[in-house]
Structure formats: C-alpha cells, structure tokens
Amino acid sequence: MHKTIFAFATPEGRSAIAVLRLSGPECRAVCTKIAGDVPSPRTGSVRVLRDPRDGDVIDEAIVFWTPGPGSFTGEDCLEFHVHGSRAVRSALLATLGSLPDCIPAGPGEFTLRAFLNGKTDLVKVEGLADLLEAETQVQRRQAISQRSGAVHVRVGAWREKLLGAMALLEASIDFSDEDDVRTDLKSEVGNALGSLEIDLVREIGRARYAEVIRDGFKVAIAGPPNVGKSSLINALSRRDLAIVTEHAGTTRDILEASLEIDGMLVRFFDMAGLRDTEDPVERIGVERARALAASTDLVLWLRSSDQEMPPAPEGLAHEGRLRHIFTKADLCSASAFEPSRIYVSSKSGYGIAELIELIGELAATAAGRGEPAVLTNARQASCVSQCYEAVARAKSLLSVDSAEVVCEELRAANDALSRLTGRIGPEEVLGAIFSRFCIGK
C-alpha cells in the first residue's frame, strides 16, 4: 500500500459535480503540485487546479484534505470536487497518472485499505456493499443494520460464552491439584454450550430471511401454453415486456420483471409453457422453465378460467410454494367464480391488485415479517455454521474426552467467529467481497 491510488467516486458521464478521491502517502505532495498548497484539514477550500507539467489550468475546484489516520481509509486522503464534464475528468486523470507513485484504484480498493488499516471489518464492508446495491427500502434497512454493528453485538455475546467455557476448562487443566477448583465444571460448561447451540441454530435458520431480502422474493409464472403467462407479467410490470400472441409456444427464453411491493423486491419470471414438445428449441425453453420453477420462492400455476386445464406437474407443489391462479376472468361470468379460487384478468385488470397484495404478504412472511436477521449472506452463515459444528463437537466430547481436546474444539469455534468479522481469513475470500465494489469506493 505504498502507492497512492486515485479514482472518481461519481459515475462516468456529464454532471454538475464530479468527485475524485485519492488515498496514500503522496496525497500531500499531489495537493501541493496541483492545487498550489494544502488547505486546512476537513475544510472545503476553493483552489485552481493546474497540470504541473505545463501549468495549464484544469479547473477551479473545492479541495478537501484529510490526514491519516483520521480518514476513511486510515491513510492521508484528498478529494477534488470539480465540474463534471468529460474534458475536466479526462484532464485530471491524465495529470494524476503522470505523477510518480500515483496509480488508478481498483474495484473496492479504498474500502479494502480501510479494512486492512483496521478502520472497518468484513461484516460492515458487506453491509456497505449491500447498501450500494439496495433497490428497496427493506434492503436499505437491512444493509444499514449491518453497517451499524448489529452483528457485532450478537457475535460479542457468542464469543463471551465461548471464552467463559474455555476459561472454566483451562482452569480445570491448570489448577487440577488445587482444592478450590470445583469438580462440577464440565456440567456448567455443558449448560453454557447448550445455550450457545440454541442461539447459533436460531440465527443460521434466520439467515434465509436476509437472503430473500437481499436477492428478492422470486416468483415463477408457470403453466401450460396460452394460459396468459406473458399477459400477466405485462400487467404486473405495466409494460409490454413479453410478446403476446394466440400461438402456443411464443415464449421460449425466461423473461424477468422486478417490482417493489411494500418495500420488498419481488422478481417475476415468465417462462415457456410446460408441455411435451417435439420442437428442439421450445424443448430447451421448457427444461429451463422447469428448473427455474423448482428453485423459486413461489410458483403461480396459471389455469384458464374458461376451460379445463391440466394440474401442475409433480415437483412444483412442495413446501406450499404453489398457488393456482385462474386467468382470463373476463371471459367468464362472475357468478361462476368459486370463492376459494384466485381469478385475474390481465385484459381488464380484474384481480391484479389482490394478487399483488397476496404476493406481498407471502414475500413478507418469507423475509421474516420485518424482523432483522443478523446473518445476511452465505459467507456469514457458513462461518456461524462452522462455529456451531465445533461447539456441538465440544459438547459431545465433554463426557468422553479430556478438557484439552474440548478446548481445541472451542478454539476452532472462536476462529470461525473471527473469520466472520475478518480478523482472520483467506485472501480469496477478501477478493470475492471487495470485487463487488465499484472503482472509487
């Protein structure tokens, strides 16, 4: 990290203001060369920026100087707030690229430096990444919860129980000859580990809630050909996303539309009609449709209201994910509707609002009804699962093995919690996390 990195923190294209960010040991020298001097720390100051190679004026800008370690990255930092034309951006990048020990930043490199300098940890980094990608209010709230340290409170309580159990066991090892060392320590340790197991299992189970919030509640619009699948996704998305014709097999690829329902991201998938076919292209579409429908959170099995339709194929109705939706309600008399059925008409709009309301309720249930989950991605859930497995092994060994062996399992459990927050962890994990960030963050 001896190089000074630079990148625009604002998107490409024309804008009123563009923000260029630098971090590293050359920030003070860069500011002196380009802006003439270094302004007071954390105070916006107007300066004329010049190319030190020929004195050419680049722009008039607001300059912010933040010395380390009191900056976001923990290093000296510098920001130039310039006019957002392509010409200004290009000239400033060219000037910085000509300076010694200054290099363009990679994706997430500013945040990576903050992590490596102890200014943040992996859980907060992941929360920041989720916040940058948030599309709905529920996603935003979950990401902010991660950023605010909700995980640390829970992990701190788990680690306290682990360390307490380890202290009791190590006391029995180190002071086994002392008269005041209690003989019922293993029973006390067993109770503590049992309580910790319950906590860990509960949070691992709740990780699914956060996954639904982050990735969206996935809804497959399935059924035989010509039951109105494409018409329904057009009605839900309020645009002509899919081609609608009277010919069977029109839809072959999978089409997606996203809606925000009560703050939740809901992703709808229109797909090929499920039927046996000799057409090789349509057959591929049907196979993809079956695979996707089996992996979504909800399957809307469409059946035409004006004719008898085949039942849903086996494999789609497990875990209560299937809902029968009767389409083309405008072709039937309302007096013929059965109270237990859900009727919609994409043409007239009948029942669409009620269907959206039902899907919103199902999505809220799948997301835990607004209760914040501590673990919000697969990496975090995996770390806690590893901690749970080590705790379970330790508990099972209490009555049959030495205290030293049990302590080793508890150390493994503690290491898993350390990987959760990033105190220890392989480089490939860091690479996967920081690659999610845009350049300049």
CSV table of N, CA, C and O in Angstrom, one decimal, residues 64-125:
chain,number,residue,atom,x,y,z
A,64,PHE,N,-10.6,19.0,-0.5
A,64,PHE,CA,-10.7,18.6,0.9
A,64,PHE,C,-9.5,17.7,1.2
A,64,PHE,O,-9.2,16.8,0.5
A,65,TRP,N,-8.8,18.1,2.3
A,65,TRP,CA,-7.6,17.3,2.7
A,65,TRP,C,-7.9,16.7,4.1
A,65,TRP,O,-8.3,17.4,5.0
A,66,THR,N,-7.7,15.4,4.2
A,66,THR,CA,-8.0,14.7,5.4
A,66,THR,C,-6.8,13.8,5.8
A,66,THR,O,-6.5,12.8,5.1
A,67,PRO,N,-5.9,14.2,6.7
A,67,PRO,CA,-4.7,13.5,7.1
A,67,PRO,C,-5.1,12.2,7.8
A,67,PRO,O,-6.1,12.1,8.5
A,68,GLY,N,-4.3,11.1,7.6
A,68,GLY,CA,-4.5,9.9,8.3
A,68,GLY,C,-3.9,10.1,9.7
A,68,GLY,O,-3.2,11.0,10.0
A,69,PRO,N,-4.4,9.2,10.7
A,69,PRO,CA,-5.2,8.0,10.5
A,69,PRO,C,-6.7,8.4,10.6
A,69,PRO,O,-7.5,7.5,10.7
A,70,GLY,N,-7.1,9.7,10.7
A,70,GLY,CA,-8.5,10.0,10.9
A,70,GLY,C,-9.3,10.1,9.7
A,70,GLY,O,-10.2,11.0,9.6
A,71,SER,N,-9.0,9.3,8.7
A,71,SER,CA,-9.7,9.3,7.5
A,71,SER,C,-10.5,8.0,7.3
A,71,SER,O,-10.3,7.0,8.1
A,72,PHE,N,-11.2,7.9,6.2
A,72,PHE,CA,-12.0,6.6,5.9
A,72,PHE,C,-11.1,5.5,5.8
A,72,PHE,O,-11.3,4.4,6.3
A,73,THR,N,-10.0,5.7,5.0
A,73,THR,CA,-9.0,4.6,4.8
A,73,THR,C,-8.0,4.4,5.8
A,73,THR,O,-7.3,3.4,5.9
A,74,GLY,N,-7.8,5.4,6.7
A,74,GLY,CA,-6.7,5.4,7.7
A,74,GLY,C,-5.5,6.0,7.2
A,74,GLY,O,-4.5,6.1,7.9
A,75,GLU,N,-5.5,6.3,5.9
A,75,GLU,CA,-4.3,7.0,5.3
A,75,GLU,C,-4.6,8.5,5.0
A,75,GLU,O,-5.7,8.9,5.2
A,76,ASP,N,-3.6,9.2,4.6
A,76,ASP,CA,-3.8,10.6,4.1
A,76,ASP,C,-4.8,10.5,2.9
A,76,ASP,O,-4.6,9.6,2.0
A,77,CYS,N,-5.8,11.3,2.9
A,77,CYS,CA,-6.8,11.3,1.8
A,77,CYS,C,-7.0,12.7,1.2
A,77,CYS,O,-6.8,13.7,2.0
A,78,LEU,N,-7.4,12.8,0.0
A,78,LEU,CA,-7.6,14.0,-0.7
A,78,LEU,C,-8.8,13.9,-1.6
A,78,LEU,O,-8.9,12.8,-2.3
A,79,GLU,N,-9.6,14.9,-1.7
A,79,GLU,CA,-10.7,14.9,-2.7
A,79,GLU,C,-10.7,16.2,-3.5
A,79,GLU,O,-10.5,17.3,-2.9
A,80,PHE,N,-10.9,16.1,-4.8
A,80,PHE,CA,-11.1,17.3,-5.7
A,80,PHE,C,-12.6,17.2,-6.2
A,80,PHE,O,-13.0,16.2,-6.8
A,81,HIS,N,-13.3,18.2,-5.8
A,81,HIS,CA,-14.7,18.4,-6.3
A,81,HIS,C,-14.7,19.3,-7.5
A,81,HIS,O,-14.6,20.5,-7.4
A,82,VAL,N,-14.7,18.7,-8.7
A,82,VAL,CA,-14.5,19.5,-10.0
A,82,VAL,C,-15.8,19.5,-10.7
A,82,VAL,O,-16.8,18.8,-10.4
A,83,HIS,N,-15.9,20.4,-11.8
A,83,HIS,CA,-17.0,20.3,-12.7
A,83,HIS,C,-17.0,19.0,-13.5
A,83,HIS,O,-16.0,18.5,-13.8
A,84,GLY,N,-18.2,18.5,-13.7
A,84,GLY,CA,-18.3,17.1,-14.1
A,84,GLY,C,-18.4,16.9,-15.6
A,84,GLY,O,-19.1,16.0,-16.1
A,85,SER,N,-17.6,17.7,-16.4
A,85,SER,CA,-17.5,17.5,-17.8
A,85,SER,C,-16.5,16.4,-18.1
A,85,SER,O,-15.6,16.1,-17.3
A,86,ARG,N,-16.7,15.7,-19.3
A,86,ARG,CA,-15.8,14.7,-19.7
A,86,ARG,C,-14.4,15.2,-19.8
A,86,ARG,O,-13.4,14.6,-19.5
A,87,ALA,N,-14.3,16.5,-20.3
A,87,ALA,CA,-12.9,17.1,-20.6
A,87,ALA,C,-12.2,17.3,-19.3
A,87,ALA,O,-11.0,17.0,-19.2
A,88,VAL,N,-12.9,17.8,-18.3
A,88,VAL,CA,-12.2,18.1,-17.0
A,88,VAL,C,-11.8,16.7,-16.3
A,88,VAL,O,-10.7,16.6,-15.8
A,89,ARG,N,-12.7,15.8,-16.4
A,89,ARG,CA,-12.4,14.4,-15.8
A,89,ARG,C,-11.2,13.8,-16.5
A,89,ARG,O,-10.3,13.3,-15.8
A,90,SER,N,-11.2,13.9,-17.8
A,90,SER,CA,-10.1,13.3,-18.6
A,90,SER,C,-8.7,14.0,-18.3
A,90,SER,O,-7.7,13.3,-18.1
A,91,ALA,N,-8.8,15.3,-18.2
A,91,ALA,CA,-7.5,16.1,-17.9
A,91,ALA,C,-7.0,15.8,-16.5
A,91,ALA,O,-5.8,15.7,-16.3
A,92,LEU,N,-7.9,15.7,-15.6
A,92,LEU,CA,-7.4,15.5,-14.2
A,92,LEU,C,-6.9,14.1,-14.0
A,92,LEU,O,-5.8,13.9,-13.4
A,93,LEU,N,-7.5,13.1,-14.7
A,93,LEU,CA,-7.0,11.7,-14.6
A,93,LEU,C,-5.6,11.6,-15.3
A,93,LEU,O,-4.7,10.9,-14.8
A,94,ALA,N,-5.4,12.3,-16.4
A,94,ALA,CA,-4.2,12.3,-17.1
A,94,ALA,C,-3.1,12.9,-16.3
A,94,ALA,O,-1.9,12.4,-16.2
A,95,THR,N,-3.4,14.0,-15.6
A,95,THR,CA,-2.4,14.7,-14.7
A,95,THR,C,-2.0,13.8,-13.6
A,95,THR,O,-0.8,13.7,-13.3
A,96,LEU,N,-3.0,13.2,-12.9
A,96,LEU,CA,-2.6,12.3,-11.8
A,96,LEU,C,-1.8,11.1,-12.2
A,96,LEU,O,-0.9,10.7,-11.6
A,97,GLY,N,-2.2,10.6,-13.4
A,97,GLY,CA,-1.4,9.4,-13.9
A,97,GLY,C,0.0,9.7,-14.3
A,97,GLY,O,0.8,8.8,-14.3
A,98,SER,N,0.3,11.0,-14.5
A,98,SER,CA,1.7,11.4,-14.8
A,98,SER,C,2.6,11.5,-13.6
A,98,SER,O,3.8,11.7,-13.7
A,99,LEU,N,2.0,11.6,-12.4
A,99,LEU,CA,2.7,11.8,-11.2
A,99,LEU,C,3.3,10.5,-10.6
A,99,LEU,O,2.7,9.4,-10.8
A,100,PRO,N,4.5,10.6,-10.0
A,100,PRO,CA,5.2,9.3,-9.5
A,100,PRO,C,4.4,8.8,-8.3
A,100,PRO,O,3.8,9.5,-7.5
A,101,ASP,N,4.4,7.4,-8.3
A,101,ASP,CA,3.7,6.7,-7.2
A,101,ASP,C,2.2,6.9,-7.1
A,101,ASP,O,1.6,6.7,-6.0
A,102,CYS,N,1.6,7.4,-8.2
A,102,CYS,CA,0.1,7.5,-8.2
A,102,CYS,C,-0.4,6.6,-9.2
A,102,CYS,O,0.0,6.6,-10.4
A,103,ILE,N,-1.3,5.7,-8.8
A,103,ILE,CA,-1.9,4.7,-9.8
A,103,ILE,C,-3.4,4.7,-9.6
A,103,ILE,O,-4.0,5.0,-8.6
A,104,PRO,N,-4.1,4.3,-10.7
A,104,PRO,CA,-5.6,4.2,-10.6
A,104,PRO,C,-6.0,3.2,-9.6
A,104,PRO,O,-5.4,2.1,-9.5
A,105,ALA,N,-7.1,3.4,-8.9
A,105,ALA,CA,-7.6,2.4,-7.9
A,105,ALA,C,-8.3,1.3,-8.6
A,105,ALA,O,-8.9,1.5,-9.7
A,106,GLY,N,-8.3,0.1,-8.0
A,106,GLY,CA,-9.1,-1.0,-8.5
A,106,GLY,C,-10.4,-1.0,-7.8
A,106,GLY,O,-10.7,-0.2,-6.9
A,107,PRO,N,-11.3,-1.9,-8.2
A,107,PRO,CA,-12.7,-2.0,-7.5
A,107,PRO,C,-12.5,-2.2,-6.0
A,107,PRO,O,-11.9,-3.2,-5.6
A,108,GLY,N,-13.2,-1.4,-5.3
A,108,GLY,CA,-13.2,-1.5,-3.8
A,108,GLY,C,-11.9,-1.3,-3.1
A,108,GLY,O,-11.8,-1.6,-1.9
A,109,GLU,N,-10.9,-0.7,-3.8
A,109,GLU,CA,-9.6,-0.6,-3.1
A,109,GLU,C,-9.6,0.4,-2.0
A,109,GLU,O,-8.8,0.2,-1.0
A,110,PHE,N,-10.4,1.4,-2.0
A,110,PHE,CA,-10.4,2.4,-0.9
A,110,PHE,C,-11.0,1.7,0.3
A,110,PHE,O,-10.4,1.8,1.4
A,111,THR,N,-12.0,0.9,0.1
A,111,THR,CA,-12.6,0.2,1.3
A,111,THR,C,-11.7,-0.9,1.7
A,111,THR,O,-11.6,-1.2,3.0
A,112,LEU,N,-11.0,-1.5,0.8
A,112,LEU,CA,-10.0,-2.6,1.2
A,112,LEU,C,-8.9,-2.0,2.1
A,112,LEU,O,-8.5,-2.6,3.1
A,113,ARG,N,-8.5,-0.8,1.7
A,113,ARG,CA,-7.4,-0.2,2.6
A,113,ARG,C,-8.0,0.2,4.0
A,113,ARG,O,-7.3,0.0,5.0
A,114,ALA,N,-9.3,0.6,4.0
A,114,ALA,CA,-9.9,0.9,5.3
A,114,ALA,C,-9.9,-0.4,6.1
A,114,ALA,O,-9.7,-0.4,7.3
A,115,PHE,N,-10.2,-1.5,5.5
A,115,PHE,CA,-10.3,-2.8,6.2
A,115,PHE,C,-8.9,-3.2,6.7
A,115,PHE,O,-8.7,-3.6,7.9
A,116,LEU,N,-7.9,-3.1,5.8
A,116,LEU,CA,-6.6,-3.6,6.2
A,116,LEU,C,-6.0,-2.6,7.3
A,116,LEU,O,-5.1,-3.1,8.0
A,117,ASN,N,-6.4,-1.4,7.3
A,117,ASN,CA,-5.9,-0.5,8.3
A,117,ASN,C,-6.7,-0.5,9.6
A,117,ASN,O,-6.6,0.4,10.5
A,118,GLY,N,-7.7,-1.4,9.7
A,118,GLY,CA,-8.5,-1.6,11.0
A,118,GLY,C,-9.6,-0.5,11.1
A,118,GLY,O,-10.1,-0.4,12.2
A,119,LYS,N,-9.9,0.2,10.0
A,119,LYS,CA,-11.0,1.2,10.1
A,119,LYS,C,-12.4,0.6,10.0
A,119,LYS,O,-13.4,1.2,10.3
A,120,THR,N,-12.5,-0.7,9.5
A,120,THR,CA,-13.8,-1.3,9.4
A,120,THR,C,-13.5,-2.8,9.4
A,120,THR,O,-12.3,-3.3,9.6
A,121,ASP,N,-14.5,-3.6,9.3
A,121,ASP,CA,-14.4,-5.1,9.3
A,121,ASP,C,-15.2,-5.7,8.2
A,121,ASP,O,-16.0,-4.9,7.5
A,122,LEU,N,-15.1,-7.0,8.0
A,122,LEU,CA,-15.8,-7.6,6.8
A,122,LEU,C,-17.3,-7.5,6.9
A,122,LEU,O,-18.0,-7.3,5.8
A,123,VAL,N,-17.9,-7.6,8.0
A,123,VAL,CA,-19.3,-7.5,8.1
A,123,VAL,C,-19.8,-6.1,7.7
A,123,VAL,O,-20.8,-6.0,7.0
A,124,LYS,N,-19.1,-5.1,8.2
A,124,LYS,CA,-19.5,-3.7,7.8
A,124,LYS,C,-19.2,-3.5,6.4
A,124,LYS,O,-20.0,-2.8,5.7
A,125,VAL,N,-18.2,-4.1,5.9
A,125,VAL,CA,-17.9,-3.9,4.4
A,125,VAL,C,-19.0,-4.5,3.6
A,125,VAL,O,-19.5,-3.9,2.6
